[in-house]
JSON list of C-alpha atoms in Angstrom, two decimals:
[
{"chain": "A", "resi": 1, "resn": "MET", "atom": "CA", "xyz": [95.97, 90.96, 78.73]},
{"chain": "A", "resi": 2, "resn": "SER", "atom": "CA", "xyz": [98.64, 91.15, 81.41]},
{"chain": "A", "resi": 3, "resn": "SER", "atom": "CA", "xyz": [100.12, 94.58, 82.06]},
{"chain": "A", "resi": 4, "resn": "LEU", "atom": "CA", "xyz": [102.66, 93.45, 84.66]},
{"chain": "A", "resi": 5, "resn": "ARG", "atom": "CA", "xyz": [103.80, 90.01, 85.77]},
{"chain": "A", "resi": 6, "resn": "THR", "atom": "CA", "xyz": [106.30, 88.88, 88.34]},
{"chain": "A", "resi": 7, "resn": "ALA", "atom": "CA", "xyz": [107.71, 85.36, 88.46]},
{"chain": "A", "resi": 8, "resn": "GLY", "atom": "CA", "xyz": [109.35, 84.06, 91.63]},
{"chain": "A", "resi": 9, "resn": "LEU", "atom": "CA", "xyz": [110.33, 87.56, 92.73]},
{"chain": "A", "resi": 10, "resn": "THR", "atom": "CA", "xyz": [112.47, 87.33, 95.87]},
{"chain": "A", "resi": 11, "resn": "LYS", "atom": "CA", "xyz": [114.44, 89.85, 97.94]},
{"chain": "A", "resi": 12, "resn": "SER", "atom": "CA", "xyz": [116.12, 89.36, 101.32]},
{"chain": "A", "resi": 13, "resn": "PHE", "atom": "CA", "xyz": [117.56, 91.88, 103.75]},
{"chain": "A", "resi": 14, "resn": "GLY", "atom": "CA", "xyz": [119.83, 90.53, 106.47]},
{"chain": "A", "resi": 15, "resn": "GLY", "atom": "CA", "xyz": [118.49, 87.02, 106.09]},
{"chain": "A", "resi": 16, "resn": "VAL", "atom": "CA", "xyz": [114.83, 88.12, 106.22]},
{"chain": "A", "resi": 17, "resn": "ARG", "atom": "CA", "xyz": [112.82, 87.59, 103.04]},
{"chain": "A", "resi": 18, "resn": "ALA", "atom": "CA", "xyz": [111.00, 90.87, 102.51]},
{"chain": "A", "resi": 19, "resn": "VAL", "atom": "CA", "xyz": [109.56, 89.56, 99.23]},
{"chain": "A", "resi": 20, "resn": "ASP", "atom": "CA", "xyz": [109.28, 85.79, 99.08]},
{"chain": "A", "resi": 21, "resn": "ASP", "atom": "CA", "xyz": [108.80, 84.03, 95.75]},
{"chain": "A", "resi": 22, "resn": "VAL", "atom": "CA", "xyz": [106.06, 86.40, 94.55]},
{"chain": "A", "resi": 23, "resn": "THR", "atom": "CA", "xyz": [104.33, 85.40, 91.34]},
{"chain": "A", "resi": 24, "resn": "VAL", "atom": "CA", "xyz": [101.44, 87.72, 90.53]},
{"chain": "A", "resi": 25, "resn": "GLU", "atom": "CA", "xyz": [99.77, 89.20, 87.49]},
{"chain": "A", "resi": 26, "resn": "ILE", "atom": "CA", "xyz": [98.35, 92.70, 87.13]},
{"chain": "A", "resi": 27, "resn": "ALA", "atom": "CA", "xyz": [95.71, 92.71, 84.42]},
{"chain": "A", "resi": 28, "resn": "GLU", "atom": "CA", "xyz": [95.59, 95.64, 82.05]},
{"chain": "A", "resi": 29, "resn": "GLY", "atom": "CA", "xyz": [92.74, 98.09, 82.46]},
{"chain": "A", "resi": 30, "resn": "ARG", "atom": "CA", "xyz": [91.98, 97.37, 86.13]},
{"chain": "A", "resi": 31, "resn": "ILE", "atom": "CA", "xyz": [92.44, 99.21, 89.39]},
{"chain": "A", "resi": 32, "resn": "ASN", "atom": "CA", "xyz": [94.41, 96.70, 91.42]},
{"chain": "A", "resi": 33, "resn": "GLY", "atom": "CA", "xyz": [95.01, 96.86, 95.17]},
{"chain": "A", "resi": 34, "resn": "LEU", "atom": "CA", "xyz": [98.01, 95.51, 97.08]},
{"chain": "A", "resi": 35, "resn": "ILE", "atom": "CA", "xyz": [97.37, 95.21, 100.80]},
{"chain": "A", "resi": 36, "resn": "GLY", "atom": "CA", "xyz": [98.88, 93.56, 103.85]},
{"chain": "A", "resi": 37, "resn": "PRO", "atom": "CA", "xyz": [100.08, 94.34, 107.37]},
{"chain": "A", "resi": 38, "resn": "ASN", "atom": "CA", "xyz": [103.10, 96.55, 108.03]},
{"chain": "A", "resi": 39, "resn": "GLY", "atom": "CA", "xyz": [106.28, 94.76, 107.01]},
{"chain": "A", "resi": 40, "resn": "SER", "atom": "CA", "xyz": [104.53, 92.46, 104.55]},
{"chain": "A", "resi": 41, "resn": "GLY", "atom": "CA", "xyz": [106.73, 93.58, 101.63]},
{"chain": "A", "resi": 42, "resn": "LYS", "atom": "CA", "xyz": [104.45, 95.92, 99.71]},
{"chain": "A", "resi": 43, "resn": "THR", "atom": "CA", "xyz": [106.86, 98.85, 99.27]},
{"chain": "A", "resi": 44, "resn": "THR", "atom": "CA", "xyz": [109.78, 96.47, 98.67]},
{"chain": "A", "resi": 45, "resn": "PHE", "atom": "CA", "xyz": [107.70, 94.91, 95.90]},
{"chain": "A", "resi": 46, "resn": "PHE", "atom": "CA", "xyz": [107.16, 98.36, 94.38]},
{"chain": "A", "resi": 47, "resn": "ASN", "atom": "CA", "xyz": [110.89, 99.10, 94.60]},
{"chain": "A", "resi": 48, "resn": "LEU", "atom": "CA", "xyz": [111.70, 95.83, 92.83]},
{"chain": "A", "resi": 49, "resn": "VAL", "atom": "CA", "xyz": [109.19, 96.46, 90.06]},
{"chain": "A", "resi": 50, "resn": "THR", "atom": "CA", "xyz": [110.41, 100.01, 89.45]},
{"chain": "A", "resi": 51, "resn": "GLY", "atom": "CA", "xyz": [114.13, 99.19, 89.52]},
{"chain": "A", "resi": 52, "resn": "LEU", "atom": "CA", "xyz": [115.11, 100.98, 92.74]},
{"chain": "A", "resi": 53, "resn": "ILE", "atom": "CA", "xyz": [116.46, 97.69, 94.10]},
{"chain": "A", "resi": 54, "resn": "ARG", "atom": "CA", "xyz": [117.46, 94.47, 92.37]},
{"chain": "A", "resi": 55, "resn": "PRO", "atom": "CA", "xyz": [115.85, 91.12, 93.18]},
{"chain": "A", "resi": 56, "resn": "ASP", "atom": "CA", "xyz": [117.87, 88.19, 94.47]},
{"chain": "A", "resi": 57, "resn": "GLU", "atom": "CA", "xyz": [115.77, 85.90, 92.31]},
{"chain": "A", "resi": 58, "resn": "GLY", "atom": "CA", "xyz": [112.89, 86.08, 89.89]},
{"chain": "A", "resi": 59, "resn": "ARG", "atom": "CA", "xyz": [111.76, 88.31, 87.05]},
{"chain": "A", "resi": 60, "resn": "VAL", "atom": "CA", "xyz": [109.61, 91.36, 86.38]},
{"chain": "A", "resi": 61, "resn": "LEU", "atom": "CA", "xyz": [107.82, 91.49, 83.04]},
{"chain": "A", "resi": 62, "resn": "TYR", "atom": "CA", "xyz": [105.94, 94.47, 81.65]},
{"chain": "A", "resi": 63, "resn": "ARG", "atom": "CA", "xyz": [103.79, 93.58, 78.66]},
{"chain": "A", "resi": 64, "resn": "ASP", "atom": "CA", "xyz": [105.94, 90.45, 78.26]},
{"chain": "A", "resi": 65, "resn": "ARG", "atom": "CA", "xyz": [109.15, 92.50, 78.19]},
{"chain": "A", "resi": 66, "resn": "ASP", "atom": "CA", "xyz": [111.68, 91.46, 80.82]},
{"chain": "A", "resi": 67, "resn": "ILE", "atom": "CA", "xyz": [112.51, 94.66, 82.73]},
{"chain": "A", "resi": 68, "resn": "THR", "atom": "CA", "xyz": [114.12, 93.00, 85.74]},
{"chain": "A", "resi": 69, "resn": "ARG", "atom": "CA", "xyz": [117.50, 94.64, 85.23]},
{"chain": "A", "resi": 70, "resn": "TYR", "atom": "CA", "xyz": [116.31, 97.95, 83.85]},
{"chain": "A", "resi": 71, "resn": "ALA", "atom": "CA", "xyz": [117.35, 101.18, 85.58]},
{"chain": "A", "resi": 72, "resn": "PRO", "atom": "CA", "xyz": [114.48, 103.24, 87.07]},
{"chain": "A", "resi": 73, "resn": "HIS", "atom": "CA", "xyz": [114.54, 105.88, 84.31]},
{"chain": "A", "resi": 74, "resn": "ARG", "atom": "CA", "xyz": [114.34, 103.17, 81.65]},
{"chain": "A", "resi": 75, "resn": "ILE", "atom": "CA", "xyz": [111.39, 101.54, 83.40]},
{"chain": "A", "resi": 76, "resn": "ALA", "atom": "CA", "xyz": [109.63, 104.90, 83.49]},
{"chain": "A", "resi": 77, "resn": "HIS", "atom": "CA", "xyz": [110.34, 105.30, 79.77]},
{"chain": "A", "resi": 78, "resn": "VAL", "atom": "CA", "xyz": [108.58, 102.02, 78.87]},
{"chain": "A", "resi": 79, "resn": "GLY", "atom": "CA", "xyz": [105.37, 103.12, 80.58]},
{"chain": "A", "resi": 80, "resn": "LEU", "atom": "CA", "xyz": [105.50, 102.67, 84.37]},
{"chain": "A", "resi": 81, "resn": "GLY", "atom": "CA", "xyz": [105.06, 105.55, 86.78]},
{"chain": "A", "resi": 82, "resn": "ARG", "atom": "CA", "xyz": [104.95, 105.61, 90.58]},
{"chain": "A", "resi": 83, "resn": "THR", "atom": "CA", "xyz": [104.43, 107.76, 93.62]},
{"chain": "A", "resi": 84, "resn": "PHE", "atom": "CA", "xyz": [106.09, 107.22, 97.00]},
{"chain": "A", "resi": 85, "resn": "GLN", "atom": "CA", "xyz": [104.84, 106.57, 100.50]},
{"chain": "A", "resi": 86, "resn": "LEU", "atom": "CA", "xyz": [106.65, 109.71, 101.64]},
{"chain": "A", "resi": 87, "resn": "CYS", "atom": "CA", "xyz": [105.83, 112.42, 99.11]},
{"chain": "A", "resi": 88, "resn": "ARG", "atom": "CA", "xyz": [108.79, 113.37, 96.89]},
{"chain": "A", "resi": 89, "resn": "VAL", "atom": "CA", "xyz": [108.88, 116.88, 95.45]},
{"chain": "A", "resi": 90, "resn": "PHE", "atom": "CA", "xyz": [111.64, 119.46, 95.01]},
{"chain": "A", "resi": 91, "resn": "PRO", "atom": "CA", "xyz": [110.75, 121.85, 97.85]},
{"chain": "A", "resi": 92, "resn": "ARG", "atom": "CA", "xyz": [112.60, 124.95, 96.60]},
{"chain": "A", "resi": 93, "resn": "MET", "atom": "CA", "xyz": [111.34, 124.64, 93.04]},
{"chain": "A", "resi": 94, "resn": "THR", "atom": "CA", "xyz": [108.00, 126.05, 91.97]},
{"chain": "A", "resi": 95, "resn": "VAL", "atom": "CA", "xyz": [105.11, 123.77, 91.15]},
{"chain": "A", "resi": 96, "resn": "MET", "atom": "CA", "xyz": [105.67, 124.36, 87.42]},
{"chain": "A", "resi": 97, "resn": "GLU", "atom": "CA", "xyz": [109.40, 123.63, 87.74]},
{"chain": "A", "resi": 98, "resn": "ASN", "atom": "CA", "xyz": [108.59, 120.38, 89.52]},
{"chain": "A", "resi": 99, "resn": "MET", "atom": "CA", "xyz": [106.37, 119.44, 86.59]},
{"chain": "A", "resi": 100, "resn": "LEU", "atom": "CA", "xyz": [108.93, 120.30, 83.95]},
{"chain": "A", "resi": 101, "resn": "VAL", "atom": "CA", "xyz": [111.86, 118.61, 85.64]},
{"chain": "A", "resi": 102, "resn": "ALA", "atom": "CA", "xyz": [109.80, 115.41, 85.60]},
{"chain": "A", "resi": 103, "resn": "VAL", "atom": "CA", "xyz": [110.11, 115.41, 81.81]},
{"chain": "A", "resi": 104, "resn": "ARG", "atom": "CA", "xyz": [113.42, 113.85, 80.85]},
{"chain": "A", "resi": 105, "resn": "ARG", "atom": "CA", "xyz": [113.61, 115.95, 77.68]},
{"chain": "A", "resi": 106, "resn": "THR", "atom": "CA", "xyz": [113.88, 119.08, 79.81]},
{"chain": "A", "resi": 107, "resn": "ARG", "atom": "CA", "xyz": [117.47, 119.54, 80.94]},
{"chain": "A", "resi": 108, "resn": "LEU", "atom": "CA", "xyz": [118.13, 121.23, 84.25]},
{"chain": "A", "resi": 109, "resn": "ARG", "atom": "CA", "xyz": [120.13, 123.98, 82.52]},
{"chain": "A", "resi": 110, "resn": "GLU", "atom": "CA", "xyz": [117.16, 124.73, 80.24]},
{"chain": "A", "resi": 111, "resn": "LEU", "atom": "CA", "xyz": [114.77, 124.66, 83.18]},
{"chain": "A", "resi": 112, "resn": "LEU", "atom": "CA", "xyz": [116.80, 127.19, 85.15]},
{"chain": "A", "resi": 113, "resn": "ALA", "atom": "CA", "xyz": [117.14, 129.40, 82.09]},
{"chain": "A", "resi": 114, "resn": "GLY", "atom": "CA", "xyz": [113.40, 129.26, 81.46]},
{"chain": "A", "resi": 115, "resn": "THR", "atom": "CA", "xyz": [113.90, 127.86, 77.95]},
{"chain": "A", "resi": 116, "resn": "HIS", "atom": "CA", "xyz": [111.56, 124.89, 77.69]},
{"chain": "A", "resi": 117, "resn": "ALA", "atom": "CA", "xyz": [109.11, 123.71, 75.09]},
{"chain": "A", "resi": 118, "resn": "THR", "atom": "CA", "xyz": [105.72, 125.41, 75.04]},
{"chain": "A", "resi": 119, "resn": "GLY", "atom": "CA", "xyz": [104.07, 122.03, 74.62]},
{"chain": "A", "resi": 120, "resn": "GLU", "atom": "CA", "xyz": [105.55, 120.78, 77.88]},
{"chain": "A", "resi": 121, "resn": "VAL", "atom": "CA", "xyz": [104.25, 123.81, 79.77]},
{"chain": "A", "resi": 122, "resn": "GLU", "atom": "CA", "xyz": [100.78, 123.29, 78.30]},
{"chain": "A", "resi": 123, "resn": "ARG", "atom": "CA", "xyz": [100.86, 119.61, 79.24]},
{"chain": "A", "resi": 124, "resn": "ALA", "atom": "CA", "xyz": [101.97, 120.52, 82.76]},
{"chain": "A", "resi": 125, "resn": "ARG", "atom": "CA", "xyz": [99.07, 122.95, 83.09]},
{"chain": "A", "resi": 126, "resn": "HIS", "atom": "CA", "xyz": [96.69, 120.26, 81.85]},
{"chain": "A", "resi": 127, "resn": "TRP", "atom": "CA", "xyz": [97.74, 117.87, 84.61]},
{"chain": "A", "resi": 128, "resn": "LEU", "atom": "CA", "xyz": [97.80, 120.56, 87.28]},
{"chain": "A", "resi": 129, "resn": "THR", "atom": "CA", "xyz": [94.25, 121.41, 86.27]},
{"chain": "A", "resi": 130, "resn": "ARG", "atom": "CA", "xyz": [93.22, 117.74, 86.47]},
{"chain": "A", "resi": 131, "resn": "MET", "atom": "CA", "xyz": [94.56, 117.72, 90.04]},
{"chain": "A", "resi": 132, "resn": "GLY", "atom": "CA", "xyz": [92.88, 121.03, 90.91]},
{"chain": "A", "resi": 133, "resn": "ILE", "atom": "CA", "xyz": [96.10, 122.88, 91.75]},
{"chain": "A", "resi": 134, "resn": "GLU", "atom": "CA", "xyz": [96.65, 124.91, 88.57]},
{"chain": "A", "resi": 135, "resn": "HIS", "atom": "CA", "xyz": [96.41, 128.13, 90.58]},
{"chain": "A", "resi": 136, "resn": "LEU", "atom": "CA", "xyz": [99.58, 127.15, 92.47]},
{"chain": "A", "resi": 137, "resn": "GLU", "atom": "CA", "xyz": [101.95, 126.82, 89.49]},
{"chain": "A", "resi": 138, "resn": "ARG", "atom": "CA", "xyz": [104.20, 129.69, 90.64]},
{"chain": "A", "resi": 139, "resn": "ALA", "atom": "CA", "xyz": [104.25, 128.68, 94.31]},
{"chain": "A", "resi": 140, "resn": "GLU", "atom": "CA", "xyz": [107.28, 126.93, 95.75]},
{"chain": "A", "resi": 141, "resn": "ALA", "atom": "CA", "xyz": [106.49, 123.32, 96.54]},
{"chain": "A", "resi": 142, "resn": "ARG", "atom": "CA", "xyz": [107.59, 123.75, 100.17]},
{"chain": "A", "resi": 143, "resn": "ASN", "atom": "CA", "xyz": [104.73, 126.21, 100.69]},
{"chain": "A", "resi": 144, "resn": "LEU", "atom": "CA", "xyz": [102.06, 123.72, 99.64]},
{"chain": "A", "resi": 145, "resn": "SER", "atom": "CA", "xyz": [100.09, 121.67, 102.12]},
{"chain": "A", "resi": 146, "resn": "TYR", "atom": "CA", "xyz": [100.99, 117.99, 102.33]},
{"chain": "A", "resi": 147, "resn": "GLY", "atom": "CA", "xyz": [97.86, 117.08, 100.41]},
{"chain": "A", "resi": 148, "resn": "GLN", "atom": "CA", "xyz": [98.72, 119.57, 97.66]},
{"chain": "A", "resi": 149, "resn": "GLN", "atom": "CA", "xyz": [102.23, 118.10, 97.49]},
{"chain": "A", "resi": 150, "resn": "LYS", "atom": "CA", "xyz": [100.67, 114.66, 97.01]},
{"chain": "A", "resi": 151, "resn": "LEU", "atom": "CA", "xyz": [98.63, 116.00, 94.11]},
{"chain": "A", "resi": 152, "resn": "LEU", "atom": "CA", "xyz": [101.75, 117.66, 92.65]},
{"chain": "A", "resi": 153, "resn": "GLU", "atom": "CA", "xyz": [103.69, 114.40, 92.85]},
{"chain": "A", "resi": 154, "resn": "LEU", "atom": "CA", "xyz": [100.85, 112.58, 91.09]},
{"chain": "A", "resi": 155, "resn": "ALA", "atom": "CA", "xyz": [100.60, 115.27, 88.41]},
{"chain": "A", "resi": 156, "resn": "ALA", "atom": "CA", "xyz": [104.36, 115.04, 87.78]},
{"chain": "A", "resi": 157, "resn": "VAL", "atom": "CA", "xyz": [104.09, 111.27, 87.31]},
{"chain": "A", "resi": 158, "resn": "PHE", "atom": "CA", "xyz": [101.64, 111.82, 84.46]},
{"chain": "A", "resi": 159, "resn": "MET", "atom": "CA", "xyz": [104.11, 114.07, 82.65]},
{"chain": "A", "resi": 160, "resn": "GLY", "atom": "CA", "xyz": [105.74, 110.78, 81.63]},
{"chain": "A", "resi": 161, "resn": "ASP", "atom": "CA", "xyz": [102.44, 109.50, 80.19]},
{"chain": "A", "resi": 162, "resn": "PRO", "atom": "CA", "xyz": [102.54, 106.15, 82.03]},
{"chain": "A", "resi": 163, "resn": "GLU", "atom": "CA", "xyz": [100.19, 103.33, 81.11]},
{"chain": "A", "resi": 164, "resn": "LEU", "atom": "CA", "xyz": [100.64, 101.60, 84.48]},
{"chain": "A", "resi": 165, "resn": "VAL", "atom": "CA", "xyz": [100.72, 103.73, 87.64]},
{"chain": "A", "resi": 166, "resn": "LEU", "atom": "CA", "xyz": [101.87, 102.43, 91.02]},
{"chain": "A", "resi": 167, "resn": "LEU", "atom": "CA", "xyz": [100.51, 104.46, 93.93]},
{"chain": "A", "resi": 168, "resn": "ASP", "atom": "CA", "xyz": [102.16, 103.93, 97.32]},
{"chain": "A", "resi": 169, "resn": "GLU", "atom": "CA", "xyz": [99.68, 104.94, 100.05]},
{"chain": "A", "resi": 170, "resn": "PRO", "atom": "CA", "xyz": [97.99, 107.82, 98.19]},
{"chain": "A", "resi": 171, "resn": "ALA", "atom": "CA", "xyz": [95.60, 108.38, 101.13]},
{"chain": "A", "resi": 172, "resn": "GLY", "atom": "CA", "xyz": [98.33, 108.54, 103.77]},
{"chain": "A", "resi": 173, "resn": "GLY", "atom": "CA", "xyz": [98.26, 111.77, 105.78]},
{"chain": "A", "resi": 174, "resn": "VAL", "atom": "CA", "xyz": [95.48, 113.48, 103.84]},
{"chain": "A", "resi": 175, "resn": "ASN", "atom": "CA", "xyz": [91.95, 114.48, 104.80]},
{"chain": "A", "resi": 176, "resn": "PRO", "atom": "CA", "xyz": [88.76, 112.64, 103.76]},
{"chain": "A", "resi": 177, "resn": "ALA", "atom": "CA", "xyz": [87.84, 115.24, 101.12]},
{"chain": "A", "resi": 178, "resn": "LEU", "atom": "CA", "xyz": [91.19, 114.81, 99.38]},
{"chain": "A", "resi": 179, "resn": "ILE", "atom": "CA", "xyz": [90.92, 111.02, 99.62]},
{"chain": "A", "resi": 180, "resn": "GLU", "atom": "CA", "xyz": [87.62, 111.25, 97.76]},
{"chain": "A", "resi": 181, "resn": "ARG", "atom": "CA", "xyz": [89.24, 113.49, 95.12]},
{"chain": "A", "resi": 182, "resn": "ILE", "atom": "CA", "xyz": [92.08, 111.00, 94.64]},
{"chain": "A", "resi": 183, "resn": "VAL", "atom": "CA", "xyz": [89.59, 108.13, 94.30]},
{"chain": "A", "resi": 184, "resn": "THR", "atom": "CA", "xyz": [87.66, 110.08, 91.67]},
{"chain": "A", "resi": 185, "resn": "LEU", "atom": "CA", "xyz": [90.86, 110.90, 89.78]},
{"chain": "A", "resi": 186, "resn": "VAL", "atom": "CA", "xyz": [91.98, 107.28, 89.76]},
{"chain": "A", "resi": 187, "resn": "ARG", "atom": "CA", "xyz": [88.58, 106.09, 88.55]},
{"chain": "A", "resi": 188, "resn": "ASP", "atom": "CA", "xyz": [88.47, 108.73, 85.81]},
{"chain": "A", "resi": 189, "resn": "LEU", "atom": "CA", "xyz": [92.00, 107.98, 84.63]},
{"chain": "A", "resi": 190, "resn": "ASN", "atom": "CA", "xyz": [91.29, 104.26, 84.69]},
{"chain": "A", "resi": 191, "resn": "ALA", "atom": "CA", "xyz": [88.21, 104.84, 82.54]},
{"chain": "A", "resi": 192, "resn": "GLU", "atom": "CA", "xyz": [90.52, 106.65, 80.10]},
{"chain": "A", "resi": 193, "resn": "GLY", "atom": "CA", "xyz": [92.65, 103.51, 79.76]},
{"chain": "A", "resi": 194, "resn": "ARG", "atom": "CA", "xyz": [95.30, 103.61, 82.51]},
{"chain": "A", "resi": 195, "resn": "THR", "atom": "CA", "xyz": [96.02, 100.67, 84.79]},
{"chain": "A", "resi": 196, "resn": "PHE", "atom": "CA", "xyz": [96.69, 101.17, 88.50]},
{"chain": "A", "resi": 197, "resn": "LEU", "atom": "CA", "xyz": [98.31, 99.20, 91.29]},
{"chain": "A", "resi": 198, "resn": "VAL", "atom": "CA", "xyz": [97.58, 100.79, 94.66]},
{"chain": "A", "resi": 199, "resn": "VAL", "atom": "CA", "xyz": [99.23, 100.08, 98.02]},
{"chain": "A", "resi": 200, "resn": "GLU", "atom": "CA", "xyz": [96.99, 101.41, 100.75]},
{"chain": "A", "resi": 201, "resn": "HIS", "atom": "CA", "xyz": [96.12, 100.83, 104.42]},
{"chain": "A", "resi": 202, "resn": "ASN", "atom": "CA", "xyz": [92.76, 102.54, 104.10]},
{"chain": "A", "resi": 203, "resn": "MET", "atom": "CA", "xyz": [90.64, 99.42, 103.66]},
{"chain": "A", "resi": 204, "resn": "ASP", "atom": "CA", "xyz": [87.44, 101.29, 102.82]},
{"chain": "A", "resi": 205, "resn": "MET", "atom": "CA", "xyz": [89.26, 103.09, 100.02]},
{"chain": "A", "resi": 206, "resn": "VAL", "atom": "CA", "xyz": [90.79, 99.88, 98.64]},
{"chain": "A", "resi": 207, "resn": "MET", "atom": "CA", "xyz": [87.60, 97.84, 98.80]},
{"chain": "A", "resi": 208, "resn": "GLY", "atom": "CA", "xyz": [85.51, 100.62, 97.29]},
{"chain": "A", "resi": 209, "resn": "MET", "atom": "CA", "xyz": [87.88, 101.58, 94.47]},
{"chain": "A", "resi": 210, "resn": "CYS", "atom": "CA", "xyz": [89.72, 98.44, 93.35]},
{"chain": "A", "resi": 211, "resn": "ASP", "atom": "CA", "xyz": [88.55, 95.76, 90.92]},
{"chain": "A", "resi": 212, "resn": "HIS", "atom": "CA", "xyz": [91.08, 93.20, 92.09]},
{"chain": "A", "resi": 213, "resn": "VAL", "atom": "CA", "xyz": [93.03, 92.91, 95.36]},
{"chain": "A", "resi": 214, "resn": "ILE", "atom": "CA", "xyz": [96.25, 91.02, 96.17]},
{"chain": "A", "resi": 215, "resn": "VAL", "atom": "CA", "xyz": [97.16, 90.37, 99.79]},
{"chain": "A", "resi": 216, "resn": "LEU", "atom": "CA", "xyz": [100.76, 89.95, 100.99]},
{"chain": "A", "resi": 217, "resn": "ASP", "atom": "CA", "xyz": [101.79, 88.53, 104.35]},
{"chain": "A", "resi": 218, "resn": "ARG", "atom": "CA", "xyz": [105.43, 88.10, 105.37]},
{"chain": "A", "resi": 219, "resn": "GLY", "atom": "CA", "xyz": [106.51, 88.80, 101.81]},
{"chain": "A", "resi": 220, "resn": "ALA", "atom": "CA", "xyz": [104.29, 86.23, 100.08]},
{"chain": "A", "resi": 221, "resn": "PRO", "atom": "CA", "xyz": [100.84, 86.40, 98.46]},
{"chain": "A", "resi": 222, "resn": "ILE", "atom": "CA", "xyz": [98.18, 84.67, 100.56]},
{"chain": "A", "resi": 223, "resn": "ALA", "atom": "CA", "xyz": [95.01, 85.67, 98.70]},
{"chain": "A", "resi": 224, "resn": "GLU", "atom": "CA", "xyz": [93.76, 87.57, 95.67]},
{"chain": "A", "resi": 225, "resn": "GLY", "atom": "CA", "xyz": [90.51, 88.25, 93.91]},
{"chain": "A", "resi": 226, "resn": "PRO", "atom": "CA", "xyz": [87.61, 90.69, 93.91]},
{"chain": "A", "resi": 227, "resn": "PRO", "atom": "CA", "xyz": [87.32, 92.85, 97.04]},
{"chain": "A", "resi": 228, "resn": "SER", "atom": "CA", "xyz": [84.26, 91.02, 98.37]},
{"chain": "A", "resi": 229, "resn": "ALA", "atom": "CA", "xyz": [86.06, 87.66, 98.26]},
{"chain": "A", "resi": 230, "resn": "VAL", "atom": "CA", "xyz": [89.29, 89.01, 99.75]},
{"chain": "A", "resi": 231, "resn": "ARG", "atom": "CA", "xyz": [87.45, 90.75, 102.57]},
{"chain": "A", "resi": 232, "resn": "ALA", "atom": "CA", "xyz": [85.85, 87.44, 103.59]},
{"chain": "A", "resi": 233, "resn": "ASP", "atom": "CA", "xyz": [88.94, 85.25, 103.19]},
{"chain": "A", "resi": 234, "resn": "PRO", "atom": "CA", "xyz": [89.91, 83.68, 106.57]},
{"chain": "A", "resi": 235, "resn": "ARG", "atom": "CA", "xyz": [93.62, 84.01, 105.75]},
{"chain": "A", "resi": 236, "resn": "VAL", "atom": "CA", "xyz": [93.19, 87.75, 105.23]},
{"chain": "A", "resi": 237, "resn": "LEU", "atom": "CA", "xyz": [91.16, 88.17, 108.40]},
{"chain": "A", "resi": 238, "resn": "GLU", "atom": "CA", "xyz": [93.89, 86.39, 110.35]},
{"chain": "A", "resi": 239, "resn": "ALA", "atom": "CA", "xyz": [96.93, 88.03, 108.74]},
{"chain": "A", "resi": 240, "resn": "TYR", "atom": "CA", "xyz": [95.72, 91.54, 107.98]},
{"chain": "A", "resi": 241, "resn": "LEU", "atom": "CA", "xyz": [92.88, 92.19, 110.37]},
{"chain": "A", "resi": 242, "resn": "GLY", "atom": "CA", "xyz": [94.19, 90.09, 113.25]},
{"chain": "A", "resi": 243, "resn": "VAL", "atom": "CA", "xyz": [91.00, 88.08, 113.84]}
]
């Protein structure tokens, strides 16, 4: 079953097609990779899928529902979550506050007053524990290491209980031990039924973790398939690896 499909998705900036007639399918239940050289359109593709920008042409379908014109919060509500290439947290809020503000049912006024549902706090602690940062719940986010902020951002995404999670360079700027922890988390969560689409420049991570890989070059897909086939594809070697 298809979790996400795009049909003819196109977006131009200043006459340059950042995403060029992209038709791809993300199968449910898999860990999918999206790779390509810098400027190949990967983050623009994420922004189109999650409603941060509107396409010039084409459609985005999630479980056969056309979400092309949905606002970002509505897309999150139907079951898509995402992280960002540059980690996004509220630096002057505590870790727990960051978790609770991620839940749309929690109003900012209630958050500041400390009047929030007990169930939401328990759920937040569950995800902080899954990420291994439960001991930091009272710390301000600005005092966390960059890797800990990455884990906080990921934990906050799961407060929305997404079925499809888009990860934009989860290994960027973190140490090998944390990369291995992220890989383990993704595999465990995938085994529990969540689908992933991962943009990443760390080829070893992508090829070792993903079931299916899509390659973009100059905004358009040039290859897709299992990691072993993609790694050996001459078009990928030329476009992505430069050989």
